[in-house]
mmCIF file of C-alpha atoms and ligand atoms in Angstrom:
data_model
loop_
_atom_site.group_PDB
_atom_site.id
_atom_site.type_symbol
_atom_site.label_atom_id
_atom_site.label_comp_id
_atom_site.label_asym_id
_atom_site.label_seq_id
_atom_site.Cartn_x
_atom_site.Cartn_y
_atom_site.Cartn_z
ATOM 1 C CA UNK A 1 -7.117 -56.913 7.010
ATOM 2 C CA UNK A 2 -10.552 -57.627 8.778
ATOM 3 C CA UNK A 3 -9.998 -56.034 12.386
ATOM 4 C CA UNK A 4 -10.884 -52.735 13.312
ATOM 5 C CA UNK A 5 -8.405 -50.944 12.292
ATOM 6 C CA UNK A 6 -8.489 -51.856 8.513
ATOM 7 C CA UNK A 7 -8.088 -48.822 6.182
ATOM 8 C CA UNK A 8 -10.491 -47.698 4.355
ATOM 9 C CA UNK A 9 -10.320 -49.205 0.817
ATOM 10 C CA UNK A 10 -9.320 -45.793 -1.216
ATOM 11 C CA UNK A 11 -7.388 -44.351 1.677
ATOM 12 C CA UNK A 12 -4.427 -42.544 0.260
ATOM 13 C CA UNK A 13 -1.116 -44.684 1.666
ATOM 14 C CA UNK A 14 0.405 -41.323 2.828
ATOM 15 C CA UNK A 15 -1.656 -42.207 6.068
ATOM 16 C CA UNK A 16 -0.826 -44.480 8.015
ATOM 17 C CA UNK A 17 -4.573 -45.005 10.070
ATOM 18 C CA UNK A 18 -7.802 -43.520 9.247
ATOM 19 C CA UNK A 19 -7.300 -40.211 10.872
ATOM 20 C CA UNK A 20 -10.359 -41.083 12.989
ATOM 21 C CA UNK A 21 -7.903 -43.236 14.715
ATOM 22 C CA UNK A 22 -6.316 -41.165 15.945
ATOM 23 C CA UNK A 23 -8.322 -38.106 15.946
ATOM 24 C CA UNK A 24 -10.987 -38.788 18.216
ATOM 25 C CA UNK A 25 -11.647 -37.443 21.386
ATOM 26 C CA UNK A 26 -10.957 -40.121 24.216
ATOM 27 C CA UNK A 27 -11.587 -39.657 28.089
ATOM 28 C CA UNK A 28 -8.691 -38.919 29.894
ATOM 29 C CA UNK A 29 -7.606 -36.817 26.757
ATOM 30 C CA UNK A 30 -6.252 -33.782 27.746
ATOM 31 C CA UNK A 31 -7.115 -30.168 25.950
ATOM 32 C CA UNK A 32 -3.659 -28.537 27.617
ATOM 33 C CA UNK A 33 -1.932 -31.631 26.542
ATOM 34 C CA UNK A 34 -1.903 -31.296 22.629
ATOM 35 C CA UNK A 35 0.575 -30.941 20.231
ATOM 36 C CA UNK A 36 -0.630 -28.584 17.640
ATOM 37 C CA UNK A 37 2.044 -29.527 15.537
ATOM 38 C CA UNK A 38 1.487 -32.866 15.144
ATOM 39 C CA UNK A 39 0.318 -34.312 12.303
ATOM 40 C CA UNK A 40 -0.927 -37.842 13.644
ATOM 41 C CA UNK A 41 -1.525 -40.714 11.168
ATOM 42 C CA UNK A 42 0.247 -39.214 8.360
ATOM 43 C CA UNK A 43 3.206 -40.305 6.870
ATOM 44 C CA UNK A 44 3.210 -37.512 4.581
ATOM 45 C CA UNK A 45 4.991 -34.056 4.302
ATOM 46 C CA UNK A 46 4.241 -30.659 3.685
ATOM 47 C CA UNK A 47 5.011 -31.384 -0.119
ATOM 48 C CA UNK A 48 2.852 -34.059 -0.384
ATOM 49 C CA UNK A 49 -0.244 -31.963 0.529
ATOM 50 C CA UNK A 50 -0.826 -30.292 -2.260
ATOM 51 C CA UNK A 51 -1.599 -32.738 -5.119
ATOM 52 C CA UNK A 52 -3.136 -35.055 -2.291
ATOM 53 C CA UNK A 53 -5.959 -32.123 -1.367
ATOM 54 C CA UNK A 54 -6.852 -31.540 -4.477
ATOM 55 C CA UNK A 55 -7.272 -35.726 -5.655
ATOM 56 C CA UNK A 56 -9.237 -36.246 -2.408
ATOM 57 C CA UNK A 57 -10.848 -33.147 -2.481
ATOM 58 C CA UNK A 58 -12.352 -34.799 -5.753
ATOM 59 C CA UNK A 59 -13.459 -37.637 -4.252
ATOM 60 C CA UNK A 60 -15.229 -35.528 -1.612
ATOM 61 C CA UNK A 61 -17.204 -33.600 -4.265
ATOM 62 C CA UNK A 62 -18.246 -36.685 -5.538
ATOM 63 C CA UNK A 63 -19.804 -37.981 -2.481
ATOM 64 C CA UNK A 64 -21.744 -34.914 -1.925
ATOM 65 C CA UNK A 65 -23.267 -35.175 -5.087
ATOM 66 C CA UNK A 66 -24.157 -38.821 -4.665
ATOM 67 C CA UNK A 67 -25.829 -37.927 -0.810
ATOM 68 C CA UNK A 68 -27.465 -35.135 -3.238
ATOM 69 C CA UNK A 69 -28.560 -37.088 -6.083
ATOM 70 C CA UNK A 70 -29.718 -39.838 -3.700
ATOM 71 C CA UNK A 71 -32.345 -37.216 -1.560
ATOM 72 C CA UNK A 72 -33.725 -36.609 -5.248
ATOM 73 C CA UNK A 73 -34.794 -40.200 -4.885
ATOM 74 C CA UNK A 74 -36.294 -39.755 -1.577
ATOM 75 C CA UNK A 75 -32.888 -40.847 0.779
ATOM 76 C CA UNK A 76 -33.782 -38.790 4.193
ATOM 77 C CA UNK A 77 -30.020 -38.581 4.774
ATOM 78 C CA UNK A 78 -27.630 -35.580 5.645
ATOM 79 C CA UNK A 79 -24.656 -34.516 7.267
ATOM 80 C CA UNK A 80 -24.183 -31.631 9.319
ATOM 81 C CA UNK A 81 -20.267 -30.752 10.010
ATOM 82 C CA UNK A 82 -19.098 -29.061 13.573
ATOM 83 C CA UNK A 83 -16.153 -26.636 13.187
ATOM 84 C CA UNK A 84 -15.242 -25.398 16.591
ATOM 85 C CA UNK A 85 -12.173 -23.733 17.549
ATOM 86 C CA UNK A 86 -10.289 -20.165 19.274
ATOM 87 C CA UNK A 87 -9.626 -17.496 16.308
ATOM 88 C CA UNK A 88 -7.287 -18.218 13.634
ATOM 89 C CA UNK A 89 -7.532 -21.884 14.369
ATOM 90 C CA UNK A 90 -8.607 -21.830 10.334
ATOM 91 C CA UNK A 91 -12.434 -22.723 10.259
ATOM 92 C CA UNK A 92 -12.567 -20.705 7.306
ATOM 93 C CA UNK A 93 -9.998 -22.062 5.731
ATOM 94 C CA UNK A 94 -12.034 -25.883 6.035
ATOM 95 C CA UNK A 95 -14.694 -23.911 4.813
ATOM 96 C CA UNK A 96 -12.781 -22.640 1.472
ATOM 97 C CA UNK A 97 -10.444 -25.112 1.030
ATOM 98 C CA UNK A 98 -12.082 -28.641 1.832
ATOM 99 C CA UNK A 99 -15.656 -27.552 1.998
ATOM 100 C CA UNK A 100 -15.686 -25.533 -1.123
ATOM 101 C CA UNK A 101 -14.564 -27.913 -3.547
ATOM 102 C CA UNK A 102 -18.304 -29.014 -3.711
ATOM 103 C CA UNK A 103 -20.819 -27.975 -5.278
ATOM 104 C CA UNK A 104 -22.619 -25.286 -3.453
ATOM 105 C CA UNK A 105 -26.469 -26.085 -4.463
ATOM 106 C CA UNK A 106 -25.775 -29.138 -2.083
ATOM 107 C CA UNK A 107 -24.122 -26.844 1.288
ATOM 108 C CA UNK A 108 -25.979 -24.982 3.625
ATOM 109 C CA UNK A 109 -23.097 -22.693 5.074
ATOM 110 C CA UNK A 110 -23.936 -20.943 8.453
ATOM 111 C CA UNK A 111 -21.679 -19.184 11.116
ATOM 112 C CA UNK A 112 -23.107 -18.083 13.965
ATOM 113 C CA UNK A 113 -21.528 -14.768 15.906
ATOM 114 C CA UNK A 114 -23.074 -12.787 18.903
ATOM 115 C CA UNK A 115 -26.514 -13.696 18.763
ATOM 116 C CA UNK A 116 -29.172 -10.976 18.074
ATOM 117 C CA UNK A 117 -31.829 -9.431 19.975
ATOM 118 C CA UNK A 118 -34.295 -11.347 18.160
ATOM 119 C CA UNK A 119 -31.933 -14.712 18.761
ATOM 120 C CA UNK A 120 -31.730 -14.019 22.626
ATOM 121 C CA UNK A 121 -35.165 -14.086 22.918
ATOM 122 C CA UNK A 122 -35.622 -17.363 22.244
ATOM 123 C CA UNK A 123 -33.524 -21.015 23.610
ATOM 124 C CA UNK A 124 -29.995 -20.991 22.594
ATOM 125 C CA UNK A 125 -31.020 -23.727 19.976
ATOM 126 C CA UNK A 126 -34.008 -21.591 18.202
ATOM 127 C CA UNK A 127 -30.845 -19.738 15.251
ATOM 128 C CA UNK A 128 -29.684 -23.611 15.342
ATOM 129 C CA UNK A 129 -32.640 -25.387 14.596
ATOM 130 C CA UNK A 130 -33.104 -22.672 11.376
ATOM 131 C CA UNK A 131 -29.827 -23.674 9.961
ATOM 132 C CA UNK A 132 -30.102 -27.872 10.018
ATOM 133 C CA UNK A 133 -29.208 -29.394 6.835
ATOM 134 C CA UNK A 134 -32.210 -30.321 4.832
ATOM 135 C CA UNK A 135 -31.927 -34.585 3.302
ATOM 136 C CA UNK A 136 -29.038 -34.634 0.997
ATOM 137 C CA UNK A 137 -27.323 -31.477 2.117
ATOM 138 C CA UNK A 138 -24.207 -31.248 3.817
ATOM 139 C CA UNK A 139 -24.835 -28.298 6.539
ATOM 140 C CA UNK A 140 -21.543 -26.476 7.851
ATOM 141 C CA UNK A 141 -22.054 -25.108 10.746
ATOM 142 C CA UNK A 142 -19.140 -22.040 11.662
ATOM 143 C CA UNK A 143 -19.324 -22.089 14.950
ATOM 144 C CA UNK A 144 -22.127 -23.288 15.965
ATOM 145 C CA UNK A 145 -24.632 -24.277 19.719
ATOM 146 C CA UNK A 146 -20.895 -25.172 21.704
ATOM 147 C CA UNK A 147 -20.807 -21.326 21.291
ATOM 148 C CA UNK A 148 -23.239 -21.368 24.394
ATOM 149 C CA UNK A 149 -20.620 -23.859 26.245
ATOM 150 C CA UNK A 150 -18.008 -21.698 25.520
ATOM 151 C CA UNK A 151 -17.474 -18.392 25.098
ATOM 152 C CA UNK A 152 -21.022 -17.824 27.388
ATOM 153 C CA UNK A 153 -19.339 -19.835 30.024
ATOM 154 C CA UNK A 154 -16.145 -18.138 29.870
ATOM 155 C CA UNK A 155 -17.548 -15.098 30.162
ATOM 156 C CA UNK A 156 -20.855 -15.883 32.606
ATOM 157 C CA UNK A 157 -23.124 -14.433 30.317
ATOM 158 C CA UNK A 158 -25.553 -16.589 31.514
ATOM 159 C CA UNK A 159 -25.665 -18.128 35.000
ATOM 160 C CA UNK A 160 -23.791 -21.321 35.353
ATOM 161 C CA UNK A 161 -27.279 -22.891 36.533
ATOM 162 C CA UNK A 162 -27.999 -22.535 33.047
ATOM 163 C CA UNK A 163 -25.052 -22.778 31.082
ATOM 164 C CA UNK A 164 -24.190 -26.681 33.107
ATOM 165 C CA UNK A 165 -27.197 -27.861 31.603
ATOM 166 C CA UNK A 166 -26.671 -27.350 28.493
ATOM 167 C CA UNK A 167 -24.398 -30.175 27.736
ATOM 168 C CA UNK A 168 -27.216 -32.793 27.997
ATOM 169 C CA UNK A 169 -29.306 -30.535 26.192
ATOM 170 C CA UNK A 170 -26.845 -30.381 23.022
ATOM 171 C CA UNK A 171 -26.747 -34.503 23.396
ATOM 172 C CA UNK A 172 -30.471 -35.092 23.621
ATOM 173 C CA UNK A 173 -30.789 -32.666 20.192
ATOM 174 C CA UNK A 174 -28.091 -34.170 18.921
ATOM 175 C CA UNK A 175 -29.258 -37.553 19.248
ATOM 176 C CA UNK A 176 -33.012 -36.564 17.721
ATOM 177 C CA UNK A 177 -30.623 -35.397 14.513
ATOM 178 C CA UNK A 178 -29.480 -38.815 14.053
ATOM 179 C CA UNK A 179 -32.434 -40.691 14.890
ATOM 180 C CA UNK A 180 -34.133 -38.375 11.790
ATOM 181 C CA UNK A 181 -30.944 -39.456 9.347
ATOM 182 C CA UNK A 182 -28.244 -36.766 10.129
ATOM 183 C CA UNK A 183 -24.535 -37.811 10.182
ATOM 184 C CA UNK A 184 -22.768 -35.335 12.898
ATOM 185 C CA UNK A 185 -19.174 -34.774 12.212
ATOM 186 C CA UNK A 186 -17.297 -32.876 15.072
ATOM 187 C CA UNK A 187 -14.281 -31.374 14.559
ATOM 188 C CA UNK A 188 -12.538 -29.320 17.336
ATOM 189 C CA UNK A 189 -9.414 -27.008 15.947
ATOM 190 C CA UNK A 190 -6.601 -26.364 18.507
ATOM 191 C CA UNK A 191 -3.786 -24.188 17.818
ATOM 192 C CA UNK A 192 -0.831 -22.855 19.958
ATOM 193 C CA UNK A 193 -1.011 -19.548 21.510
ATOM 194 C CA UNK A 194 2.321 -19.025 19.786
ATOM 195 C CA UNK A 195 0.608 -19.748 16.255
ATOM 196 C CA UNK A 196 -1.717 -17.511 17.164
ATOM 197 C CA UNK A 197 -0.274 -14.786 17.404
ATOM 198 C CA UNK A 198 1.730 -15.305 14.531
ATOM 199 C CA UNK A 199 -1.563 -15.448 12.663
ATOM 200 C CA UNK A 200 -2.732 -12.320 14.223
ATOM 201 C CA UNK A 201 0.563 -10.991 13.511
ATOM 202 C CA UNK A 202 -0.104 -11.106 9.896
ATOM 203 C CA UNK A 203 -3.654 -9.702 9.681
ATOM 204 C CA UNK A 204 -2.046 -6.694 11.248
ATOM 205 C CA UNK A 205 0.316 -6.938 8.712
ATOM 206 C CA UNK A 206 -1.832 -6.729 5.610
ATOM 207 C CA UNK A 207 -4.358 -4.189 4.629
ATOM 208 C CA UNK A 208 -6.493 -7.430 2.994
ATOM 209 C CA UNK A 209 -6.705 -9.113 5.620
ATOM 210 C CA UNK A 210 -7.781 -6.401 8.368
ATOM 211 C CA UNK A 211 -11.173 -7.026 7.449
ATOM 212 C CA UNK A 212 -10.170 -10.951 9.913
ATOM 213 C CA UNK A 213 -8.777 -9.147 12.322
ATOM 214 C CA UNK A 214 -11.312 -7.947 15.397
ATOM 215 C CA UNK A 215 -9.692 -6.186 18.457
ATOM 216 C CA UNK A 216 -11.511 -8.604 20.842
ATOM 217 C CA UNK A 217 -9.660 -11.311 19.656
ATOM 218 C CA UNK A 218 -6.704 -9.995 21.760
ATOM 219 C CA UNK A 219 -9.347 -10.201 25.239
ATOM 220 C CA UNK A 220 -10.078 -13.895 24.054
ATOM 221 C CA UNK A 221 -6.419 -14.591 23.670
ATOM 222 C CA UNK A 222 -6.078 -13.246 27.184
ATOM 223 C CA UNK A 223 -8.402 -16.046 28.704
ATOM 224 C CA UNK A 224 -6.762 -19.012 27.029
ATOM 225 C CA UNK A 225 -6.631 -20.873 30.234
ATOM 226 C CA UNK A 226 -10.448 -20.723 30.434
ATOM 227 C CA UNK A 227 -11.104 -21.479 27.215
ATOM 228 C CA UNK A 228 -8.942 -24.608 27.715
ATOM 229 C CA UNK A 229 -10.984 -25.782 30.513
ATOM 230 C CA UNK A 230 -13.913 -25.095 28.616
ATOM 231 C CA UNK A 231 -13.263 -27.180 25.676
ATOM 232 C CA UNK A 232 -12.358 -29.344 28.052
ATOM 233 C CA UNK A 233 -15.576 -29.616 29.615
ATOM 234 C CA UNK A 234 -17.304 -30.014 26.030
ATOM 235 C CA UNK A 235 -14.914 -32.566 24.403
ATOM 236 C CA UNK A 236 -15.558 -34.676 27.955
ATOM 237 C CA UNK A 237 -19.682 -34.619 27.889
ATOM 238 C CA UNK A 238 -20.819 -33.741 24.334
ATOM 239 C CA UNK A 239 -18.311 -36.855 22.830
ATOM 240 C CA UNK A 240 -21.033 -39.538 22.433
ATOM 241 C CA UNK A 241 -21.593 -42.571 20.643
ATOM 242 C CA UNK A 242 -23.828 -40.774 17.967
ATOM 243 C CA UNK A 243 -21.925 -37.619 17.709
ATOM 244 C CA UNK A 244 -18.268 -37.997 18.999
ATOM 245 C CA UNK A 245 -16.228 -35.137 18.994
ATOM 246 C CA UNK A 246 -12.873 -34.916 16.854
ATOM 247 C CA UNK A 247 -9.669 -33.271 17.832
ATOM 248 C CA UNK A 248 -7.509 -31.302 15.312
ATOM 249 C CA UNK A 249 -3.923 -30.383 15.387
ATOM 250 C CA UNK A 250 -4.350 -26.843 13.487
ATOM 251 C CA UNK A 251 -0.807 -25.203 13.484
ATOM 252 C CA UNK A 252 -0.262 -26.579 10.299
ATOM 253 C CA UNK A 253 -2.999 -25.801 8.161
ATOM 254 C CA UNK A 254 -1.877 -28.821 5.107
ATOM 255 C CA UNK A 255 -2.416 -30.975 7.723
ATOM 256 C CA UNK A 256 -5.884 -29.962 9.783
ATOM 257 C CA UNK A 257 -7.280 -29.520 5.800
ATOM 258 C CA UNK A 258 -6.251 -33.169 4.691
ATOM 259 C CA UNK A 259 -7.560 -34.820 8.195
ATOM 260 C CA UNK A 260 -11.117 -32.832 8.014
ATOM 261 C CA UNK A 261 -11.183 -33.733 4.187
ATOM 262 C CA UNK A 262 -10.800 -37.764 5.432
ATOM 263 C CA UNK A 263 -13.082 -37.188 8.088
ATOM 264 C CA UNK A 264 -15.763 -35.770 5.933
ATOM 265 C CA UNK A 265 -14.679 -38.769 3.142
ATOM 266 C CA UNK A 266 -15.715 -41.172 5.872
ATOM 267 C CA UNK A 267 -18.786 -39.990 7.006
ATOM 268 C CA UNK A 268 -19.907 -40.204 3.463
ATOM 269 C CA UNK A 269 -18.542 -43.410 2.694
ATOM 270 C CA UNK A 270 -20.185 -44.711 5.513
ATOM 271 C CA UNK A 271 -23.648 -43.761 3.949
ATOM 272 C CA UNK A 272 -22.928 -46.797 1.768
ATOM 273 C CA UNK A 273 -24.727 -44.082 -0.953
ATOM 274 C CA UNK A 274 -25.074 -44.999 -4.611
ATOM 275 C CA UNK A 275 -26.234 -43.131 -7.860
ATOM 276 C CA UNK A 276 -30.338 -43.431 -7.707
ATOM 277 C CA UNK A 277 -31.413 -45.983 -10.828
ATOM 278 C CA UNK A 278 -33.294 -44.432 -13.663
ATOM 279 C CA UNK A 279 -36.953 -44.164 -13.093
ATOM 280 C CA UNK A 280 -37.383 -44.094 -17.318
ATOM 281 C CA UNK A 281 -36.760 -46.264 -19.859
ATOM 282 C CA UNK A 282 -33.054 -45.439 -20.350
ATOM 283 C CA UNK A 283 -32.932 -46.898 -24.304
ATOM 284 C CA UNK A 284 -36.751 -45.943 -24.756
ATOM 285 C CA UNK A 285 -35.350 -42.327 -23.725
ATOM 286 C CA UNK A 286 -32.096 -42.675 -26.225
ATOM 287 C CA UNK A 287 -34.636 -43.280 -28.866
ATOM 288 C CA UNK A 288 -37.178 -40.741 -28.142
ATOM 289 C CA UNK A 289 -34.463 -38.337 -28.044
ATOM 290 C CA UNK A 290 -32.813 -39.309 -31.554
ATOM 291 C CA UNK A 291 -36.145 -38.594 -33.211
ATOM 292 C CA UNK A 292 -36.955 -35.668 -31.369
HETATM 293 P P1 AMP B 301 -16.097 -14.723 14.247
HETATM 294 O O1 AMP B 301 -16.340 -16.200 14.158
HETATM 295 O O2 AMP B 301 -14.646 -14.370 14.182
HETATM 296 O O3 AMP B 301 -16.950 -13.945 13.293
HETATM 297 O O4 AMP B 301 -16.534 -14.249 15.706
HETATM 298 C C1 AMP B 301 -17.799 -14.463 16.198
HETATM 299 C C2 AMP B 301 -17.802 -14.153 17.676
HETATM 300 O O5 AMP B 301 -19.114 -14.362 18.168
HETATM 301 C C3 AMP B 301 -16.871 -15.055 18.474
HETATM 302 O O6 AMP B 301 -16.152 -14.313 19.404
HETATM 303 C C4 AMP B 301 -17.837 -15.982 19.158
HETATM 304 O O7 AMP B 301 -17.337 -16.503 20.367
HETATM 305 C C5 AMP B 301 -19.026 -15.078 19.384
HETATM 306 N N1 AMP B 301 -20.237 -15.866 19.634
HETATM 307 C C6 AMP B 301 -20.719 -16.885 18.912
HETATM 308 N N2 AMP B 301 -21.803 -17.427 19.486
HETATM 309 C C7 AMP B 301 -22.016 -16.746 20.627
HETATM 310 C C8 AMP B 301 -22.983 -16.825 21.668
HETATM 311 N N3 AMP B 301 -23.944 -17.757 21.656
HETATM 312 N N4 AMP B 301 -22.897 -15.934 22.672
HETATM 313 C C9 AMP B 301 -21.935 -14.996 22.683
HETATM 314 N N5 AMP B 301 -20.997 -14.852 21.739
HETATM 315 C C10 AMP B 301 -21.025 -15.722 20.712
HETATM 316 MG MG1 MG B 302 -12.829 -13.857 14.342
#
């Protein structure tokens, strides 16, 4: 195959497209329309998810130690990763489970809650800005400046004079990140209300996992319908050509792990990165070391 829609050479035949395909946000895509259940472009079952995580999990860690190895040599490049999603949608779970097979010397983790005193003070971007992936890091931002689309917009905490600008704003910062080497990967995590409170349900249920569970949750959960149109509104104008937005099915966690794991696989593949060459004298070295 030569068209567009090729697969990837090592995709794993369980899917069916590159869950890009599939996965990306489209105008006239609807946020109340999708199935969180769905598990689009994969062929696959639950029981299949397993062994397949933890091969292409592998391959992940891999390529993050190639985009490391190749900054060593003085490759610019980076990637900075998007989660976005309501509570319980399983953020930390990508973080754990897809994120955490790396190595962590090459990850620069950051979530970003209520903002500070200090953080007020300045433009929502200022905490952002202090968290950007440095060249061959992988930054994963937990949460992140759609915060200031969202939950401030749902809630008015700043005028919407100010809030409605802020799409363009995110796209013009955006865009400087790529223009200096960054690869943006988007990911926006939808689950049912239903699943939700099932989730809920069982930090309630168990004294190690109380530590998740934060009564406001419940006042979020309450404003769904706004939330809805506020994803909305960010899926429709932060989507661009340089840092398109991509939309998860989360009720079933197998699945939203595999898909982020392929969409992370991607962005790294499409670095085109290779091991740096030796800068020494590779049998001059053997020999030096033999006599040493
Ligand atoms: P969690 O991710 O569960 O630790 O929760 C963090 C909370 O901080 C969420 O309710 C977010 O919506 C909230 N949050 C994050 N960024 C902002 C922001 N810029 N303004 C107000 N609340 C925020
Ligand atoms: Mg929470």
């Amino acid at each position: 195959m030569t068209d567009s829609t090729a697969l990837a050479e090592d995709l794993p035949d369980l899917w069916t497209h590159e869950p890009h395909v599939h996965l990306a946000f489209k105008p006239g895509d609807s946020v109340a329309a999708i199935d969180t259940r769905a598990t689009p472009g994969f062929r696959g079952s639950k029981s299949d998810a397993p062994a397949l995580q933890a091969e292409r999990n592998e391959r992940f860690a891999v390529l993050q130690e190639k985009l490391y190895a190749a900054s060593r040599a003085g490759d610019n490049r980076k990637v900075l990763v998007v989660l976005q999603g309501m509570d319980t949608a399983g953020k930390g779970g990508i973080v754990k489970h897809v994120v955490g097979a790396a190595n962590p010397q090459g990850i620069r983790y950051a979530s970003f809650g209520k903002p500070t005193e200090e953080e007020l003070s300045h433009d929502f971007l200022w905490r952002i800005e202090r968290q950007l992936p440095t060249p061959g890091h992988i930054g994963v931002f937990d949460r992140s400046h759609y915060e200031d689309v969202l939950i401030v917009r749902v809630h008015d905490l700043v005028a919407p004079e100010v809030w409605s600008t802020r799409y363009d704003i995110i796209n013009d910062f955006e865009r400087r990140l790529v223009l200096d080497g960054t690869t943006i990967v988007k990911v926006a995590m939808f689950v049912s209300l239903d699943e939700q409170r099932d989730r809920l349900a069982k930090r309630l249920d168990r004294p190690d996992k109380y530590w998740k569970y934060n009564p406001a949750d419940i006042d979020e959960r309450l404003l769904w319908p706004k939330y809805q149109e506020a994803y909305q509104a960010m899926l429709e104008r932060t989507s661009t050509d340089w840092a398109p937005w991509h939309v998860i099915p989360c009720d079933r966690k197998w699945y939203s792990r595999l898909a982020i794991t392929e969409l992370l696989i991607e962005a790294l593949d499409g670095l085109d990165l290779s091991w740096p060459p030796a800068d020494f004298d590779v049998e001059a070295e053997k020999k030096r070391l033999a006599e040493a």
